[in-house]
Amino acid sequence: GEENAGGNSGTKSTKSITLGFSQVGAESGWRSANTKSIQDSAKEAGYTLKFSDAQQKQENQIKALRSFIQQKVDVISFSPVVESGWDTVLKEAKDAGIPVILTDRAVDSKDTSLYVTFLGSDFVEEGRKAGQWLTEQYKDAAEDINIVELQGTTGSAPANDRMQGFKEVISSNPNLKIIASQTGDFTRAKGKEVMQAFLKAHKDIDVLYAHNDDMALGAIQAIEAAGLKPGEDIIIISVDAVKDGMQAASEGKINFIVECNPLLGPQLMKVVQDVVDGKSVEARIVTEETTFTSEQAKEALPNRQY
Ligand code: GYE
């Protein structure tokens, strides 16, 4: 960082903070809202933001982190595309004395001294909320309910955790059966493609659980193209609650959405400031979230920010 010139004598000299941020990519509506939130709030805070888009590839993220280390940024923050394989580069940042803040997605490093904090959602809880709604819907079902699952990016924290939380809850009802699971990489295009394959392979799909809205929206196209009614012939649950997802829910095409808040920027900038100021920060900062049925989506839609 650079010294700010022209500070009044008597006041503490403020240093302009340089933040290196490595983003996952631009795979979804959630991600676009997250990126905008980070860029806007860095600007607002007066930080110099070095922003890098990894296009959903871990190798690109590792390169970006190394370049931030080389540039001696004050703080590094990133949303790790997958959970594993970060120890080496995190150790390099630590050795260089640069604090790292995880946002949105977690890493599975055993050594938690490699990062200051993790700011983001509880994805296991999100999966549980999806499972709880479904379990309630089918509590009186006497026959098998066939569920297909569109998973997020393989090896990512939200894919791992949303699957885990969902499975944990639905296992209480043996009629609820996951008959197929495949990754749709959190994108619309892949969600559509995989749903097409699911529809070909299985004539009797009752429920789709999509790990994000974008994959659900892609799947809706495939379902409609197959002559079926999304939300009626196939019950659809997704996660995120971005505008397009909420729109589909308000039209009854998505039956239930678990919210995942992408507006992490303001909280992140505050944590960055605290870290630079040498204040202690919580090791885990969880964002607050809700859920929406179709009816609730209709009500909330006009005031949705993203
Ligand atoms: O749910 C999905 C995005 O990591 C929480 O990534 C994020 C997920 C989000 O692509 O839409």
PDB file of C-alpha atoms in Angstrom, residues 21-25 27 30-31 34 52 54-62 65 76-87 89-90 100-109 115 117-120 123 153-160 186 264:
ATOM      1  CA  PHE A  21      -9.139 -10.631  -4.613  1.00  0.00           C
ATOM      2  CA  SER A  22      -9.288 -13.860  -6.610  1.00  0.00           C
ATOM      3  CA  GLN A  23     -12.821 -14.646  -7.758  1.00  0.00           C
ATOM      4  CA  VAL A  24     -14.112 -18.089  -8.833  1.00  0.00           C
ATOM      5  CA  GLY A  25     -15.424 -16.960 -12.218  1.00  0.00           C
ATOM      6  CA  GLU A  27     -20.605 -18.876 -13.737  1.00  0.00           C
ATOM      7  CA  TRP A  30     -25.030 -15.301  -7.749  1.00  0.00           C
ATOM      8  CA  ARG A  31     -21.428 -14.812  -8.806  1.00  0.00           C
ATOM      9  CA  ASN A  34     -21.043 -11.185  -5.521  1.00  0.00           C
ATOM     10  CA  SER A  52      -8.716 -11.502 -10.817  1.00  0.00           C
ATOM     11  CA  ALA A  54     -10.153 -17.600 -12.304  1.00  0.00           C
ATOM     12  CA  GLN A  55     -12.738 -18.906 -14.776  1.00  0.00           C
ATOM     13  CA  GLN A  56     -13.577 -21.798 -12.449  1.00  0.00           C
ATOM     14  CA  LYS A  57      -9.997 -23.154 -12.544  1.00  0.00           C
ATOM     15  CA  GLN A  58      -7.928 -23.709  -9.423  1.00  0.00           C
ATOM     16  CA  GLU A  59      -4.627 -23.342 -11.300  1.00  0.00           C
ATOM     17  CA  ASN A  60      -5.649 -19.815 -12.334  1.00  0.00           C
ATOM     18  CA  GLN A  61      -6.466 -18.975  -8.727  1.00  0.00           C
ATOM     19  CA  ILE A  62      -3.113 -20.244  -7.482  1.00  0.00           C
ATOM     20  CA  LEU A  65      -2.540 -15.601  -5.365  1.00  0.00           C
ATOM     21  CA  ILE A  76      -5.434 -11.312   0.055  1.00  0.00           C
ATOM     22  CA  SER A  77      -8.990 -12.547  -0.142  1.00  0.00           C
ATOM     23  CA  PHE A  78     -10.397 -15.281  -2.340  1.00  0.00           C
ATOM     24  CA  SER A  79     -13.317 -17.580  -2.912  1.00  0.00           C
ATOM     25  CA  PRO A  80     -11.682 -20.981  -3.440  1.00  0.00           C
ATOM     26  CA  VAL A  81     -13.181 -22.780  -6.427  1.00  0.00           C
ATOM     27  CA  VAL A  82     -12.615 -26.202  -4.799  1.00  0.00           C
ATOM     28  CA  GLU A  83     -11.928 -27.149  -1.171  1.00  0.00           C
ATOM     29  CA  SER A  84      -8.652 -29.089  -1.480  1.00  0.00           C
ATOM     30  CA  GLY A  85      -5.114 -28.303  -2.506  1.00  0.00           C
ATOM     31  CA  TRP A  86      -4.436 -24.892  -1.013  1.00  0.00           C
ATOM     32  CA  ASP A  87      -1.838 -25.554   1.698  1.00  0.00           C
ATOM     33  CA  VAL A  89       0.164 -21.383  -1.693  1.00  0.00           C
ATOM     34  CA  LEU A  90      -1.431 -20.386   1.624  1.00  0.00           C
ATOM     35  CA  VAL A 100      -5.622 -14.202   3.853  1.00  0.00           C
ATOM     36  CA  ILE A 101      -9.400 -13.925   4.251  1.00  0.00           C
ATOM     37  CA  LEU A 102     -11.601 -16.650   2.764  1.00  0.00           C
ATOM     38  CA  THR A 103     -14.965 -15.514   1.442  1.00  0.00           C
ATOM     39  CA  ASP A 104     -17.939 -17.503   0.202  1.00  0.00           C
ATOM     40  CA  ARG A 105     -16.252 -20.929  -0.077  1.00  0.00           C
ATOM     41  CA  ALA A 106     -14.112 -22.802   2.436  1.00  0.00           C
ATOM     42  CA  VAL A 107     -10.862 -24.763   2.141  1.00  0.00           C
ATOM     43  CA  ASP A 108     -10.225 -28.111   3.834  1.00  0.00           C
ATOM     44  CA  SER A 109      -6.716 -27.218   5.094  1.00  0.00           C
ATOM     45  CA  TYR A 115      -6.065 -17.899   6.971  1.00  0.00           C
ATOM     46  CA  THR A 117     -11.234 -16.017   8.902  1.00  0.00           C
ATOM     47  CA  PHE A 118     -13.871 -17.493   6.652  1.00  0.00           C
ATOM     48  CA  LEU A 119     -16.788 -15.218   5.795  1.00  0.00           C
ATOM     49  CA  GLY A 120     -19.739 -16.885   4.071  1.00  0.00           C
ATOM     50  CA  PHE A 123     -23.932 -24.536   2.951  1.00  0.00           C
ATOM     51  CA  THR A 153     -18.856 -27.703  -9.268  1.00  0.00           C
ATOM     52  CA  THR A 154     -17.234 -30.989  -8.295  1.00  0.00           C
ATOM     53  CA  GLY A 155     -15.095 -30.640  -5.194  1.00  0.00           C
ATOM     54  CA  SER A 156     -16.454 -27.187  -4.296  1.00  0.00           C
ATOM     55  CA  ALA A 157     -17.618 -26.493  -0.769  1.00  0.00           C
ATOM     56  CA  PRO A 158     -21.193 -25.583  -1.790  1.00  0.00           C
ATOM     57  CA  ALA A 159     -21.573 -28.780  -3.851  1.00  0.00           C
ATOM     58  CA  ASN A 160     -20.166 -30.992  -1.102  1.00  0.00           C
ATOM     59  CA  PHE A 186     -23.317 -24.195 -11.434  1.00  0.00           C
ATOM     60  CA  LEU A 264     -20.520 -10.117   1.040  1.00  0.00           C
TER      61      LEU A 264
END
